mmCIF file with all atom_site columns, C-alpha atoms in Angstrom:
data_model
loop_
_atom_site.group_PDB
_atom_site.id
_atom_site.type_symbol
_atom_site.label_atom_id
_atom_site.label_alt_id
_atom_site.label_comp_id
_atom_site.label_asym_id
_atom_site.label_entity_id
_atom_site.label_seq_id
_atom_site.pdbx_PDB_ins_code
_atom_site.Cartn_x
_atom_site.Cartn_y
_atom_site.Cartn_z
_atom_site.occupancy
_atom_site.B_iso_or_equiv
_atom_site.pdbx_formal_charge
_atom_site.auth_seq_id
_atom_site.auth_comp_id
_atom_site.auth_asym_id
_atom_site.auth_atom_id
_atom_site.pdbx_PDB_model_num
ATOM 1   C CA . MET A 1 1   ? 7.390   -21.037 -10.530 1.00 39.00 ? 1   MET A CA 1
ATOM 2   C CA . SER A 1 2   ? 10.190  -19.321 -8.678  1.00 41.00 ? 2   SER A CA 1
ATOM 3   C CA . ASN A 1 3   ? 10.036  -18.228 -5.080  1.00 42.00 ? 3   ASN A CA 1
ATOM 4   C CA . ASN A 1 4   ? 11.748  -15.562 -3.055  1.00 45.00 ? 4   ASN A CA 1
ATOM 5   C CA . TYR A 1 5   ? 12.235  -14.972 0.606   1.00 41.00 ? 5   TYR A CA 1
ATOM 6   C CA . GLN A 1 6   ? 12.417  -11.791 2.657   1.00 47.00 ? 6   GLN A CA 1
ATOM 7   C CA . PHE A 1 7   ? 14.246  -11.810 5.946   1.00 43.00 ? 7   PHE A CA 1
ATOM 8   C CA . HIS A 1 8   ? 13.089  -9.315  8.543   1.00 47.00 ? 8   HIS A CA 1
ATOM 9   C CA . SER A 1 9   ? 14.885  -8.625  11.739  1.00 47.00 ? 9   SER A CA 1
ATOM 10  C CA . GLY A 1 10  ? 14.653  -5.808  14.171  1.00 50.00 ? 10  GLY A CA 1
ATOM 11  C CA . THR A 1 11  ? 12.987  -4.993  17.416  1.00 52.00 ? 11  THR A CA 1
ATOM 12  C CA . GLY A 1 12  ? 10.011  -7.314  17.705  1.00 52.00 ? 12  GLY A CA 1
ATOM 13  C CA . ASP A 1 13  ? 10.234  -8.350  14.026  1.00 50.00 ? 13  ASP A CA 1
ATOM 14  C CA . ASN A 1 14  ? 12.268  -11.523 13.580  1.00 46.00 ? 14  ASN A CA 1
ATOM 15  C CA . ASN A 1 15  ? 10.768  -13.668 10.857  1.00 48.00 ? 15  ASN A CA 1
ATOM 16  C CA . ILE A 1 16  ? 11.012  -14.911 7.309   1.00 43.00 ? 16  ILE A CA 1
ATOM 17  C CA . THR A 1 17  ? 8.272   -14.042 4.836   1.00 50.00 ? 17  THR A CA 1
ATOM 18  C CA . TYR A 1 18  ? 7.822   -16.490 1.962   1.00 45.00 ? 18  TYR A CA 1
ATOM 19  C CA . HIS A 1 19  ? 6.490   -15.206 -1.340  1.00 49.00 ? 19  HIS A CA 1
ATOM 20  C CA . ASN A 1 20  ? 5.829   -16.992 -4.582  1.00 51.00 ? 20  ASN A CA 1
ATOM 21  C CA . ASP A 1 21  ? 5.653   -15.185 -7.898  1.00 62.00 ? 21  ASP A CA 1
ATOM 22  C CA . ALA A 1 22  ? 1.876   -15.593 -8.338  1.00 60.00 ? 22  ALA A CA 1
ATOM 23  C CA . ALA A 1 23  ? 1.081   -13.979 -4.992  1.00 59.00 ? 23  ALA A CA 1
ATOM 24  C CA . GLY A 1 24  ? 3.680   -11.273 -5.540  1.00 74.00 ? 24  GLY A CA 1
ATOM 25  C CA . THR A 1 25  ? 2.286   -10.469 -8.971  1.00 83.00 ? 25  THR A CA 1
ATOM 26  C CA . ALA A 1 26  ? -1.264  -10.192 -7.641  1.00 83.00 ? 26  ALA A CA 1
ATOM 27  C CA . GLU A 1 27  ? -0.112  -7.907  -4.831  1.00 85.00 ? 27  GLU A CA 1
ATOM 28  C CA . ARG A 1 28  ? 1.854   -5.708  -7.255  1.00 88.00 ? 28  ARG A CA 1
ATOM 29  C CA . GLU A 1 29  ? -1.231  -5.415  -9.482  1.00 92.00 ? 29  GLU A CA 1
ATOM 30  C CA . LEU A 1 30  ? -3.400  -4.402  -6.521  1.00 93.00 ? 30  LEU A CA 1
ATOM 31  C CA . LEU A 1 31  ? -0.772  -1.882  -5.458  1.00 94.00 ? 31  LEU A CA 1
ATOM 32  C CA . ALA A 1 32  ? -0.610  -0.401  -8.978  1.00 95.00 ? 32  ALA A CA 1
ATOM 33  C CA . ARG A 1 33  ? -4.405  -0.031  -8.965  1.00 96.00 ? 33  ARG A CA 1
ATOM 34  C CA . LEU A 1 34  ? -4.251  1.570   -5.517  1.00 97.00 ? 34  LEU A CA 1
ATOM 35  C CA . LEU A 1 35  ? -1.665  4.126   -6.646  1.00 96.00 ? 35  LEU A CA 1
ATOM 36  C CA . THR A 1 36  ? -3.854  4.994   -9.653  1.00 96.00 ? 36  THR A CA 1
ATOM 37  C CA . GLU A 1 37  ? -6.890  5.421   -7.386  1.00 96.00 ? 37  GLU A CA 1
ATOM 38  C CA . ILE A 1 38  ? -4.905  7.574   -4.950  1.00 95.00 ? 38  ILE A CA 1
ATOM 39  C CA . ASP A 1 39  ? -3.831  9.808   -7.859  1.00 94.00 ? 39  ASP A CA 1
ATOM 40  C CA . ALA A 1 40  ? -7.447  10.070  -9.032  1.00 92.00 ? 40  ALA A CA 1
ATOM 41  C CA . LEU A 1 41  ? -8.621  10.895  -5.522  1.00 89.00 ? 41  LEU A CA 1
ATOM 42  C CA . ARG A 1 42  ? -5.989  13.595  -5.152  1.00 86.00 ? 42  ARG A CA 1
ATOM 43  C CA . THR A 1 43  ? -7.047  15.283  -8.416  1.00 84.00 ? 43  THR A CA 1
ATOM 44  C CA . ARG A 1 44  ? -10.791 14.605  -8.356  1.00 78.00 ? 44  ARG A CA 1
ATOM 45  C CA . ASP A 1 45  ? -11.902 16.946  -5.622  1.00 73.00 ? 45  ASP A CA 1
ATOM 46  C CA . PRO A 1 46  ? -10.108 19.630  -3.688  1.00 85.00 ? 46  PRO A CA 1
ATOM 47  C CA . LEU A 1 47  ? -8.825  18.046  -0.497  1.00 89.00 ? 47  LEU A CA 1
ATOM 48  C CA . PRO A 1 48  ? -7.705  19.859  2.629   1.00 91.00 ? 48  PRO A CA 1
ATOM 49  C CA . ASP A 1 49  ? -3.971  20.551  2.476   1.00 90.00 ? 49  ASP A CA 1
ATOM 50  C CA . THR A 1 50  ? -3.146  18.198  5.341   1.00 93.00 ? 50  THR A CA 1
ATOM 51  C CA . THR A 1 51  ? -5.144  15.359  3.749   1.00 93.00 ? 51  THR A CA 1
ATOM 52  C CA . ALA A 1 52  ? -3.485  15.893  0.372   1.00 92.00 ? 52  ALA A CA 1
ATOM 53  C CA . ALA A 1 53  ? -0.064  15.961  2.040   1.00 94.00 ? 53  ALA A CA 1
ATOM 54  C CA . SER A 1 54  ? -0.782  12.739  3.957   1.00 96.00 ? 54  SER A CA 1
ATOM 55  C CA . LEU A 1 55  ? -1.905  11.013  0.757   1.00 95.00 ? 55  LEU A CA 1
ATOM 56  C CA . ALA A 1 56  ? 1.219   12.209  -1.055  1.00 95.00 ? 56  ALA A CA 1
ATOM 57  C CA . ASP A 1 57  ? 3.477   10.981  1.757   1.00 97.00 ? 57  ASP A CA 1
ATOM 58  C CA . SER A 1 58  ? 1.738   7.602   1.874   1.00 97.00 ? 58  SER A CA 1
ATOM 59  C CA . ARG A 1 59  ? 1.827   7.263   -1.902  1.00 96.00 ? 59  ARG A CA 1
ATOM 60  C CA . ALA A 1 60  ? 5.578   7.870   -1.898  1.00 96.00 ? 60  ALA A CA 1
ATOM 61  C CA . LEU A 1 61  ? 6.069   5.066   0.639   1.00 96.00 ? 61  LEU A CA 1
ATOM 62  C CA . LEU A 1 62  ? 3.909   2.691   -1.428  1.00 96.00 ? 62  LEU A CA 1
ATOM 63  C CA . ALA A 1 63  ? 5.597   3.417   -4.767  1.00 94.00 ? 63  ALA A CA 1
ATOM 64  C CA . PRO A 1 64  ? 7.386   0.422   -6.332  1.00 90.00 ? 64  PRO A CA 1
ATOM 65  C CA . ASP A 1 65  ? 10.743  2.205   -6.183  1.00 90.00 ? 65  ASP A CA 1
ATOM 66  C CA . SER A 1 66  ? 10.371  3.110   -2.503  1.00 92.00 ? 66  SER A CA 1
ATOM 67  C CA . ASP A 1 67  ? 12.862  1.664   -0.053  1.00 93.00 ? 67  ASP A CA 1
ATOM 68  C CA . ALA A 1 68  ? 10.275  1.801   2.736   1.00 93.00 ? 68  ALA A CA 1
ATOM 69  C CA . SER A 1 69  ? 10.289  -1.005  5.269   1.00 94.00 ? 69  SER A CA 1
ATOM 70  C CA . PRO A 1 70  ? 7.329   -3.395  5.508   1.00 93.00 ? 70  PRO A CA 1
ATOM 71  C CA . ARG A 1 71  ? 6.296   -1.600  8.710   1.00 95.00 ? 71  ARG A CA 1
ATOM 72  C CA . GLU A 1 72  ? 6.354   1.799   6.934   1.00 96.00 ? 72  GLU A CA 1
ATOM 73  C CA . ARG A 1 73  ? 4.311   0.381   4.042   1.00 95.00 ? 73  ARG A CA 1
ATOM 74  C CA . ARG A 1 74  ? 1.712   -1.038  6.416   1.00 95.00 ? 74  ARG A CA 1
ATOM 75  C CA . SER A 1 75  ? 1.510   2.290   8.209   1.00 96.00 ? 75  SER A CA 1
ATOM 76  C CA . ALA A 1 76  ? 1.058   4.069   4.873   1.00 97.00 ? 76  ALA A CA 1
ATOM 77  C CA . LEU A 1 77  ? -1.732  1.644   3.913   1.00 97.00 ? 77  LEU A CA 1
ATOM 78  C CA . ASN A 1 78  ? -3.460  2.258   7.241   1.00 97.00 ? 78  ASN A CA 1
ATOM 79  C CA . SER A 1 79  ? -3.161  6.013   6.753   1.00 97.00 ? 79  SER A CA 1
ATOM 80  C CA . VAL A 1 80  ? -4.657  5.773   3.262   1.00 97.00 ? 80  VAL A CA 1
ATOM 81  C CA . ALA A 1 81  ? -7.489  3.599   4.614   1.00 97.00 ? 81  ALA A CA 1
ATOM 82  C CA . ALA A 1 82  ? -8.281  6.132   7.341   1.00 97.00 ? 82  ALA A CA 1
ATOM 83  C CA . ILE A 1 83  ? -8.361  8.984   4.821   1.00 96.00 ? 83  ILE A CA 1
ATOM 84  C CA . ALA A 1 84  ? -10.508 6.983   2.399   1.00 96.00 ? 84  ALA A CA 1
ATOM 85  C CA . THR A 1 85  ? -12.948 6.164   5.207   1.00 97.00 ? 85  THR A CA 1
ATOM 86  C CA . ALA A 1 86  ? -13.177 9.818   6.236   1.00 95.00 ? 86  ALA A CA 1
ATOM 87  C CA . LEU A 1 87  ? -13.905 10.854  2.635   1.00 93.00 ? 87  LEU A CA 1
ATOM 88  C CA . GLY A 1 88  ? -16.923 8.569   2.445   1.00 94.00 ? 88  GLY A CA 1
ATOM 89  C CA . ALA A 1 89  ? -18.273 7.360   -0.881  1.00 94.00 ? 89  ALA A CA 1
ATOM 90  C CA . ILE A 1 90  ? -15.496 8.871   -3.001  1.00 92.00 ? 90  ILE A CA 1
ATOM 91  C CA . GLY A 1 91  ? -12.935 6.985   -0.919  1.00 94.00 ? 91  GLY A CA 1
ATOM 92  C CA . THR A 1 92  ? -14.674 3.613   -1.228  1.00 96.00 ? 92  THR A CA 1
ATOM 93  C CA . PRO A 1 93  ? -12.584 2.281   -4.169  1.00 95.00 ? 93  PRO A CA 1
ATOM 94  C CA . VAL A 1 94  ? -9.362  3.204   -2.364  1.00 96.00 ? 94  VAL A CA 1
ATOM 95  C CA . LEU A 1 95  ? -10.535 1.610   0.880   1.00 97.00 ? 95  LEU A CA 1
ATOM 96  C CA . GLY A 1 96  ? -11.503 -1.597  -0.928  1.00 96.00 ? 96  GLY A CA 1
ATOM 97  C CA . LEU A 1 97  ? -8.069  -1.907  -2.516  1.00 97.00 ? 97  LEU A CA 1
ATOM 98  C CA . VAL A 1 98  ? -6.283  -1.259  0.778   1.00 96.00 ? 98  VAL A CA 1
ATOM 99  C CA . GLN A 1 99  ? -8.377  -3.960  2.427   1.00 95.00 ? 99  GLN A CA 1
ATOM 100 C CA . GLN A 1 100 ? -7.507  -6.399  -0.363  1.00 94.00 ? 100 GLN A CA 1
ATOM 101 C CA . ILE A 1 101 ? -3.807  -5.636  -0.043  1.00 93.00 ? 101 ILE A CA 1
ATOM 102 C CA . LEU A 1 102 ? -3.802  -5.963  3.732   1.00 92.00 ? 102 LEU A CA 1
ATOM 103 C CA . GLY A 1 103 ? -5.755  -9.196  3.464   1.00 88.00 ? 103 GLY A CA 1
ATOM 104 C CA . ALA A 1 104 ? -3.508  -10.610 0.752   1.00 55.00 ? 104 ALA A CA 1
#
């Protein structure tokens, strides 16, 4: 099993995050499921324009090819969680995946 390291430095963020391939793979799978659920949520029911725009912005930051910082990704996950909570039952699958990712 190979491992990789991410070095973070910046204001109030000086640390090394250790990842192994198994954990990284699980997180990528959860993220792929989340992106699919966000897409389904955006097309399932008409959403207010501001909500749809917030979901689109967050989805862009969470995309695998995004160069977003870890802080931006966490903020996007929190935004998605807040929207999913506000939507109630139809947002439950999205909220569950966000919670898994944040807890991973």
